[in-house]
PDB file of C-alpha atoms in Angstrom:
ATOM      1  CA  UNK A   1      -7.550  -1.994  -1.644  1.00 41.00           C
ATOM      2  CA  UNK A   2      -7.977  -0.906  -5.284  1.00 48.00           C
ATOM      3  CA  UNK A   3      -5.126   0.430  -7.396  1.00 53.00           C
ATOM      4  CA  UNK A   4      -7.109   3.184  -9.094  1.00 51.00           C
ATOM      5  CA  UNK A   5      -7.629   6.846  -8.200  1.00 50.00           C
ATOM      6  CA  UNK A   6     -10.761   7.518  -6.018  1.00 50.00           C
ATOM      7  CA  UNK A   7     -12.638  10.799  -5.370  1.00 50.00           C
ATOM      8  CA  UNK A   8     -10.295  11.391  -2.355  1.00 57.00           C
ATOM      9  CA  UNK A   9      -7.173  11.203  -4.480  1.00 68.00           C
ATOM     10  CA  UNK A  10      -5.355  14.567  -4.660  1.00 79.00           C
ATOM     11  CA  UNK A  11      -5.973  16.664  -7.801  1.00 84.00           C
ATOM     12  CA  UNK A  12      -2.261  17.005  -8.487  1.00 86.00           C
ATOM     13  CA  UNK A  13      -1.892  13.209  -8.351  1.00 84.00           C
ATOM     14  CA  UNK A  14      -4.651  12.720 -10.937  1.00 82.00           C
ATOM     15  CA  UNK A  15      -3.288  15.433 -13.221  1.00 87.00           C
ATOM     16  CA  UNK A  16       0.250  13.952 -13.057  1.00 86.00           C
ATOM     17  CA  UNK A  17      -1.271  10.537 -14.041  1.00 82.00           C
ATOM     18  CA  UNK A  18      -3.098  12.064 -17.048  1.00 80.00           C
ATOM     19  CA  UNK A  19      -0.134  13.960 -18.309  1.00 86.00           C
ATOM     20  CA  UNK A  20       2.448  11.138 -18.061  1.00 84.00           C
ATOM     21  CA  UNK A  21       0.285   8.087 -19.165  1.00 79.00           C
ATOM     22  CA  UNK A  22       1.164   8.462 -22.844  1.00 78.00           C
ATOM     23  CA  UNK A  23       4.829   9.406 -22.415  1.00 85.00           C
ATOM     24  CA  UNK A  24       5.239   6.429 -19.974  1.00 83.00           C
ATOM     25  CA  UNK A  25       3.607   4.193 -22.516  1.00 79.00           C
ATOM     26  CA  UNK A  26       6.199   5.276 -25.004  1.00 84.00           C
ATOM     27  CA  UNK A  27       8.909   4.678 -22.538  1.00 87.00           C
ATOM     28  CA  UNK A  28       7.680   1.215 -21.966  1.00 84.00           C
ATOM     29  CA  UNK A  29       7.917   0.528 -25.692  1.00 86.00           C
ATOM     30  CA  UNK A  30      11.481   1.666 -25.707  1.00 90.00           C
ATOM     31  CA  UNK A  31      12.247  -0.452 -22.632  1.00 89.00           C
ATOM     32  CA  UNK A  32      10.735  -3.423 -24.632  1.00 88.00           C
ATOM     33  CA  UNK A  33      12.792  -2.560 -27.671  1.00 91.00           C
ATOM     34  CA  UNK A  34      16.052  -2.470 -25.633  1.00 91.00           C
ATOM     35  CA  UNK A  35      15.209  -5.800 -23.892  1.00 90.00           C
ATOM     36  CA  UNK A  36      14.386  -7.433 -27.231  1.00 91.00           C
ATOM     37  CA  UNK A  37      17.824  -6.357 -28.724  1.00 91.00           C
ATOM     38  CA  UNK A  38      19.544  -7.702 -25.558  1.00 88.00           C
ATOM     39  CA  UNK A  39      17.924 -11.048 -25.991  1.00 89.00           C
ATOM     40  CA  UNK A  40      17.736 -11.508 -29.755  1.00 90.00           C
ATOM     41  CA  UNK A  41      20.929  -9.782 -30.986  1.00 85.00           C
ATOM     42  CA  UNK A  42      24.076 -11.996 -31.438  1.00 81.00           C
ATOM     43  CA  UNK A  43      26.520 -11.881 -28.492  1.00 75.00           C
ATOM     44  CA  UNK A  44      29.103 -10.076 -30.616  1.00 76.00           C
ATOM     45  CA  UNK A  45      26.757  -7.557 -31.976  1.00 77.00           C
ATOM     46  CA  UNK A  46      28.376  -4.532 -30.513  1.00 79.00           C
ATOM     47  CA  UNK A  47      27.765  -1.608 -29.918  1.00 86.00           C
ATOM     48  CA  UNK A  48      24.067  -2.751 -29.938  1.00 85.00           C
ATOM     49  CA  UNK A  49      24.239  -4.703 -26.782  1.00 85.00           C
ATOM     50  CA  UNK A  50      25.731  -1.756 -24.941  1.00 89.00           C
ATOM     51  CA  UNK A  51      23.215   0.682 -26.429  1.00 91.00           C
ATOM     52  CA  UNK A  52      20.271  -1.630 -25.632  1.00 91.00           C
ATOM     53  CA  UNK A  53      21.467  -1.983 -21.947  1.00 90.00           C
ATOM     54  CA  UNK A  54      21.724   1.931 -21.682  1.00 93.00           C
ATOM     55  CA  UNK A  55      18.213   2.142 -23.116  1.00 92.00           C
ATOM     56  CA  UNK A  56      16.834  -0.319 -20.616  1.00 91.00           C
ATOM     57  CA  UNK A  57      18.492   1.397 -17.769  1.00 92.00           C
ATOM     58  CA  UNK A  58      17.463   4.959 -18.841  1.00 94.00           C
ATOM     59  CA  UNK A  59      13.829   3.992 -19.235  1.00 92.00           C
ATOM     60  CA  UNK A  60      13.744   2.062 -15.973  1.00 91.00           C
ATOM     61  CA  UNK A  61      15.074   5.276 -14.265  1.00 94.00           C
ATOM     62  CA  UNK A  62      12.176   7.168 -15.852  1.00 92.00           C
ATOM     63  CA  UNK A  63       9.717   4.674 -14.344  1.00 91.00           C
ATOM     64  CA  UNK A  64      11.444   5.005 -10.924  1.00 92.00           C
ATOM     65  CA  UNK A  65      11.198   8.853 -11.043  1.00 93.00           C
ATOM     66  CA  UNK A  66       7.583   8.665 -11.970  1.00 91.00           C
ATOM     67  CA  UNK A  67       6.978   6.187  -9.097  1.00 90.00           C
ATOM     68  CA  UNK A  68       8.717   8.533  -6.546  1.00 91.00           C
ATOM     69  CA  UNK A  69       6.745  11.603  -7.885  1.00 91.00           C
ATOM     70  CA  UNK A  70       3.413   9.689  -7.595  1.00 89.00           C
ATOM     71  CA  UNK A  71       4.297   8.480  -4.132  1.00 89.00           C
ATOM     72  CA  UNK A  72       4.842  12.069  -2.884  1.00 90.00           C
ATOM     73  CA  UNK A  73       1.891  13.539  -4.644  1.00 88.00           C
ATOM     74  CA  UNK A  74      -0.461  10.796  -3.325  1.00 85.00           C
ATOM     75  CA  UNK A  75      -0.039  11.911   0.330  1.00 85.00           C
ATOM     76  CA  UNK A  76      -0.229   8.274   1.385  1.00 84.00           C
ATOM     77  CA  UNK A  77       3.399   7.787   2.537  1.00 82.00           C
ATOM     78  CA  UNK A  78       4.409   4.181   2.853  1.00 82.00           C
ATOM     79  CA  UNK A  79       0.734   3.056   2.408  1.00 86.00           C
ATOM     80  CA  UNK A  80       1.267   3.949  -1.334  1.00 85.00           C
ATOM     81  CA  UNK A  81       3.019   0.622  -1.850  1.00 85.00           C
ATOM     82  CA  UNK A  82      -0.081  -1.257  -0.603  1.00 84.00           C
ATOM     83  CA  UNK A  83      -2.720   0.859  -2.098  1.00 82.00           C
ATOM     84  CA  UNK A  84      -1.018   1.143  -5.599  1.00 81.00           C
ATOM     85  CA  UNK A  85       0.373  -2.374  -5.540  1.00 79.00           C
ATOM     86  CA  UNK A  86       0.178  -2.689  -9.317  1.00 76.00           C
ATOM     87  CA  UNK A  87       2.383   0.338  -9.815  1.00 81.00           C
ATOM     88  CA  UNK A  88       4.928  -1.243  -7.512  1.00 83.00           C
ATOM     89  CA  UNK A  89       4.847  -4.552  -9.408  1.00 79.00           C
ATOM     90  CA  UNK A  90       5.325  -2.685 -12.695  1.00 78.00           C
ATOM     91  CA  UNK A  91       8.275  -0.801 -11.337  1.00 82.00           C
ATOM     92  CA  UNK A  92       9.932  -4.036 -10.403  1.00 78.00           C
ATOM     93  CA  UNK A  93       9.013  -5.755 -13.710  1.00 75.00           C
ATOM     94  CA  UNK A  94       8.490  -3.015 -16.352  1.00 74.00           C
ATOM     95  CA  UNK A  95       7.604  -5.659 -18.902  1.00 67.00           C
ATOM     96  CA  UNK A  96       4.335  -5.963 -17.053  1.00 69.00           C
ATOM     97  CA  UNK A  97       3.320  -2.291 -17.675  1.00 68.00           C
ATOM     98  CA  UNK A  98       0.644  -3.205 -20.138  1.00 60.00           C
ATOM     99  CA  UNK A  99      -1.278  -4.663 -17.206  1.00 62.00           C
ATOM    100  CA  UNK A 100      -2.263  -1.140 -16.228  1.00 63.00           C
ATOM    101  CA  UNK A 101      -5.237  -1.825 -18.487  1.00 58.00           C
ATOM    102  CA  UNK A 102      -6.831  -3.587 -15.458  1.00 57.00           C
ATOM    103  CA  UNK A 103      -7.109  -0.211 -13.798  1.00 58.00           C
ATOM    104  CA  UNK A 104      -8.928   1.283 -16.826  1.00 55.00           C
ATOM    105  CA  UNK A 105     -11.342  -1.603 -16.866  1.00 52.00           C
ATOM    106  CA  UNK A 106     -12.036  -1.471 -13.071  1.00 54.00           C
ATOM    107  CA  UNK A 107     -12.711   2.355 -13.493  1.00 53.00           C
ATOM    108  CA  UNK A 108     -15.246   1.630 -16.222  1.00 53.00           C
ATOM    109  CA  UNK A 109     -16.925  -1.013 -14.147  1.00 52.00           C
ATOM    110  CA  UNK A 110     -17.292   1.296 -11.093  1.00 53.00           C
ATOM    111  CA  UNK A 111     -18.734   4.257 -12.798  1.00 53.00           C
ATOM    112  CA  UNK A 112     -22.188   4.999 -11.425  1.00 47.00           C
ATOM    113  CA  UNK A 113     -23.671   6.275 -14.775  1.00 51.00           C
ATOM    114  CA  UNK A 114     -23.506   4.211 -17.803  1.00 53.00           C
ATOM    115  CA  UNK A 115     -20.235   4.728 -19.659  1.00 52.00           C
ATOM    116  CA  UNK A 116     -20.317   5.713 -23.275  1.00 58.00           C
ATOM    117  CA  UNK A 117     -20.156   2.917 -25.761  1.00 55.00           C
ATOM    118  CA  UNK A 118     -16.985   4.388 -27.230  1.00 62.00           C
ATOM    119  CA  UNK A 119     -15.282   3.893 -23.922  1.00 63.00           C
ATOM    120  CA  UNK A 120     -16.006   0.184 -24.066  1.00 63.00           C
ATOM    121  CA  UNK A 121     -14.545   0.098 -27.535  1.00 68.00           C
ATOM    122  CA  UNK A 122     -11.441   1.772 -26.302  1.00 66.00           C
ATOM    123  CA  UNK A 123     -10.980  -0.752 -23.480  1.00 67.00           C
ATOM    124  CA  UNK A 124     -11.346  -3.626 -25.921  1.00 69.00           C
ATOM    125  CA  UNK A 125      -8.940  -2.112 -28.381  1.00 71.00           C
ATOM    126  CA  UNK A 126      -6.465  -1.389 -25.571  1.00 69.00           C
ATOM    127  CA  UNK A 127      -6.837  -4.960 -24.204  1.00 70.00           C
ATOM    128  CA  UNK A 128      -5.978  -6.384 -27.687  1.00 73.00           C
ATOM    129  CA  UNK A 129      -2.916  -4.283 -27.857  1.00 74.00           C
ATOM    130  CA  UNK A 130      -1.985  -5.167 -24.386  1.00 75.00           C
ATOM    131  CA  UNK A 131      -2.295  -8.913 -25.163  1.00 77.00           C
ATOM    132  CA  UNK A 132       0.129  -8.446 -28.085  1.00 81.00           C
ATOM    133  CA  UNK A 133       2.669  -6.552 -25.991  1.00 81.00           C
ATOM    134  CA  UNK A 134       2.455  -8.884 -23.107  1.00 83.00           C
ATOM    135  CA  UNK A 135       2.757 -11.997 -25.416  1.00 86.00           C
ATOM    136  CA  UNK A 136       5.726 -10.575 -27.036  1.00 89.00           C
ATOM    137  CA  UNK A 137       7.360  -9.677 -23.685  1.00 88.00           C
ATOM    138  CA  UNK A 138       6.658 -13.132 -22.337  1.00 89.00           C
ATOM    139  CA  UNK A 139       8.076 -14.745 -25.550  1.00 92.00           C
ATOM    140  CA  UNK A 140      11.233 -12.824 -25.087  1.00 92.00           C
ATOM    141  CA  UNK A 141      11.579 -13.619 -21.442  1.00 90.00           C
ATOM    142  CA  UNK A 142      10.934 -17.334 -21.855  1.00 93.00           C
ATOM    143  CA  UNK A 143      13.254 -17.583 -24.923  1.00 93.00           C
ATOM    144  CA  UNK A 144      16.039 -15.904 -22.783  1.00 91.00           C
ATOM    145  CA  UNK A 145      15.544 -18.560 -20.091  1.00 91.00           C
ATOM    146  CA  UNK A 146      14.956 -21.637 -22.314  1.00 92.00           C
ATOM    147  CA  UNK A 147      16.783 -21.577 -25.583  1.00 89.00           C
ATOM    148  CA  UNK A 148      20.168 -22.825 -24.126  1.00 87.00           C
ATOM    149  CA  UNK A 149      18.637 -25.073 -21.451  1.00 89.00           C
ATOM    150  CA  UNK A 150      19.194 -28.863 -21.574  1.00 89.00           C
ATOM    151  CA  UNK A 151      16.199 -30.725 -22.871  1.00 87.00           C
ATOM    152  CA  UNK A 152      14.359 -27.533 -23.799  1.00 89.00           C
ATOM    153  CA  UNK A 153      11.598 -27.570 -26.423  1.00 90.00           C
ATOM    154  CA  UNK A 154      11.677 -23.854 -26.893  1.00 92.00           C
ATOM    155  CA  UNK A 155      14.835 -23.428 -28.981  1.00 91.00           C
ATOM    156  CA  UNK A 156      14.089 -20.508 -31.280  1.00 92.00           C
ATOM    157  CA  UNK A 157      12.261 -17.216 -30.783  1.00 93.00           C
ATOM    158  CA  UNK A 158       9.560 -18.513 -33.099  1.00 92.00           C
ATOM    159  CA  UNK A 159       9.041 -21.433 -30.709  1.00 92.00           C
ATOM    160  CA  UNK A 160       8.657 -18.876 -27.929  1.00 93.00           C
ATOM    161  CA  UNK A 161       6.076 -16.846 -29.886  1.00 93.00           C
ATOM    162  CA  UNK A 162       4.040 -19.929 -30.533  1.00 93.00           C
ATOM    163  CA  UNK A 163       4.223 -20.956 -26.879  1.00 92.00           C
ATOM    164  CA  UNK A 164       3.105 -17.437 -25.869  1.00 90.00           C
ATOM    165  CA  UNK A 165       0.108 -17.646 -28.274  1.00 87.00           C
ATOM    166  CA  UNK A 166      -0.904 -21.158 -26.865  1.00 86.00           C
ATOM    167  CA  UNK A 167      -0.649 -19.809 -23.262  1.00 86.00           C
ATOM    168  CA  UNK A 168      -2.515 -16.535 -23.721  1.00 81.00           C
ATOM    169  CA  UNK A 169      -5.335 -18.271 -25.456  1.00 77.00           C
ATOM    170  CA  UNK A 170      -5.366 -21.015 -22.820  1.00 74.00           C
ATOM    171  CA  UNK A 171      -5.058 -23.657 -25.634  1.00 77.00           C
ATOM    172  CA  UNK A 172      -1.852 -25.354 -24.405  1.00 70.00           C
ATOM    173  CA  UNK A 173      -1.120 -28.017 -26.935  1.00 76.00           C
ATOM    174  CA  UNK A 174       1.887 -29.200 -24.882  1.00 77.00           C
ATOM    175  CA  UNK A 175       4.380 -29.134 -27.816  1.00 83.00           C
ATOM    176  CA  UNK A 176       6.384 -26.321 -26.295  1.00 86.00           C
ATOM    177  CA  UNK A 177       6.895 -26.378 -22.506  1.00 89.00           C
ATOM    178  CA  UNK A 178       9.284 -24.483 -20.297  1.00 91.00           C
ATOM    179  CA  UNK A 179      11.726 -26.687 -18.435  1.00 92.00           C
ATOM    180  CA  UNK A 180      13.688 -24.087 -16.446  1.00 93.00           C
ATOM    181  CA  UNK A 181      12.563 -22.568 -13.206  1.00 92.00           C
ATOM    182  CA  UNK A 182      12.683 -19.045 -14.696  1.00 90.00           C
ATOM    183  CA  UNK A 183      10.704 -20.174 -17.672  1.00 90.00           C
ATOM    184  CA  UNK A 184       8.026 -21.693 -15.504  1.00 91.00           C
ATOM    185  CA  UNK A 185       7.731 -18.481 -13.532  1.00 90.00           C
ATOM    186  CA  UNK A 186       7.239 -16.526 -16.778  1.00 89.00           C
ATOM    187  CA  UNK A 187       4.613 -19.154 -17.777  1.00 89.00           C
ATOM    188  CA  UNK A 188       2.686 -18.818 -14.543  1.00 87.00           C
ATOM    189  CA  UNK A 189       2.629 -15.085 -14.775  1.00 84.00           C
ATOM    190  CA  UNK A 190       1.484 -15.155 -18.382  1.00 85.00           C
ATOM    191  CA  UNK A 191      -1.325 -17.585 -17.562  1.00 84.00           C
ATOM    192  CA  UNK A 192      -2.604 -15.353 -14.709  1.00 80.00           C
ATOM    193  CA  UNK A 193      -2.228 -12.175 -16.864  1.00 76.00           C
ATOM    194  CA  UNK A 194      -3.954 -13.926 -19.831  1.00 75.00           C
ATOM    195  CA  UNK A 195      -6.927 -14.691 -17.648  1.00 74.00           C
ATOM    196  CA  UNK A 196      -7.114 -11.156 -16.473  1.00 71.00           C
ATOM    197  CA  UNK A 197      -6.931  -9.749 -20.015  1.00 71.00           C
ATOM    198  CA  UNK A 198      -9.505 -12.303 -21.173  1.00 70.00           C
ATOM    199  CA  UNK A 199     -11.894 -11.226 -18.337  1.00 69.00           C
ATOM    200  CA  UNK A 200     -11.431  -7.525 -19.289  1.00 67.00           C
ATOM    201  CA  UNK A 201     -12.214  -8.178 -22.879  1.00 68.00           C
ATOM    202  CA  UNK A 202     -15.187 -10.400 -22.498  1.00 71.00           C
ATOM    203  CA  UNK A 203     -16.563  -8.256 -19.580  1.00 69.00           C
ATOM    204  CA  UNK A 204     -16.272  -5.102 -21.654  1.00 66.00           C
ATOM    205  CA  UNK A 205     -17.777  -6.790 -24.765  1.00 69.00           C
ATOM    206  CA  UNK A 206     -20.718  -8.160 -22.770  1.00 70.00           C
ATOM    207  CA  UNK A 207     -21.341  -4.762 -21.148  1.00 69.00           C
ATOM    208  CA  UNK A 208     -21.213  -3.049 -24.524  1.00 67.00           C
ATOM    209  CA  UNK A 209     -23.731  -5.539 -25.989  1.00 69.00           C
ATOM    210  CA  UNK A 210     -26.072  -5.000 -23.033  1.00 70.00           C
ATOM    211  CA  UNK A 211     -25.933  -1.200 -23.612  1.00 68.00           C
ATOM    212  CA  UNK A 212     -26.636  -1.559 -27.283  1.00 65.00           C
ATOM    213  CA  UNK A 213     -29.629  -3.821 -26.698  1.00 63.00           C
ATOM    214  CA  UNK A 214     -30.982  -1.507 -23.864  1.00 68.00           C
ATOM    215  CA  UNK A 215     -30.661   1.536 -26.079  1.00 64.00           C
ATOM    216  CA  UNK A 216     -32.448  -0.238 -28.966  1.00 62.00           C
ATOM    217  CA  UNK A 217     -35.286  -1.159 -26.534  1.00 58.00           C
ATOM    218  CA  UNK A 218     -35.560   2.369 -25.336  1.00 61.00           C
ATOM    219  CA  UNK A 219     -35.889   3.679 -28.982  1.00 62.00           C
ATOM    220  CA  UNK A 220     -38.799   1.427 -29.729  1.00 61.00           C
ATOM    221  CA  UNK A 221     -42.232   2.967 -29.412  1.00 62.00           C
ATOM    222  CA  UNK A 222     -44.342   1.599 -26.516  1.00 59.00           C
ATOM    223  CA  UNK A 223     -46.757  -1.052 -27.517  1.00 59.00           C
ATOM    224  CA  UNK A 224     -50.397  -0.040 -27.574  1.00 53.00           C
ATOM    225  CA  UNK A 225     -52.616  -1.396 -24.772  1.00 48.00           C
TER     226      UNK A 225
END
């Protein structure tokens, strides 16, 4: 089943989503900041490690509270986990929160009337920002797993960023490859997410071009018989 609100979704649920989307996006950036400090700061960099851990824990509690509220407002009971599976995944792995773009793209695709051209532009812009955030998150995660592993080719955060760029763009030169189980799990997730983002961008751009050409044709005067 889809992970987006339908016409039967309670009004209170939709209002809650609209009101909390921007604050929760801000919370996700704070979560990413705290995680970055935990991964990149030297081990003896106190009190920064403690503050970063507190920030990560506090923002995760915000996500958990939002999840509980949305579960109750949806009126779905335990079926909420299956219907809104993406929200459940994001709760377990907050670094994947940028993937909520998929919901926006799906909503655009299922609109019966033709969406405004500006809406496609917003989706493409959001997809670009999402790719950057997701790539940065994956670089942090794979660096955390790999930099101290025996035989690792990803030794610095710069190596991890380069690897993330290769993976997101499906280039894969093979010069930076995860060797740990955790690193390979991150790589598998980034490959799948990269394909989803690429599909959202190319699909939105193609639909935008079709609308532009269609409107240009509609403006042309009819040819004389």
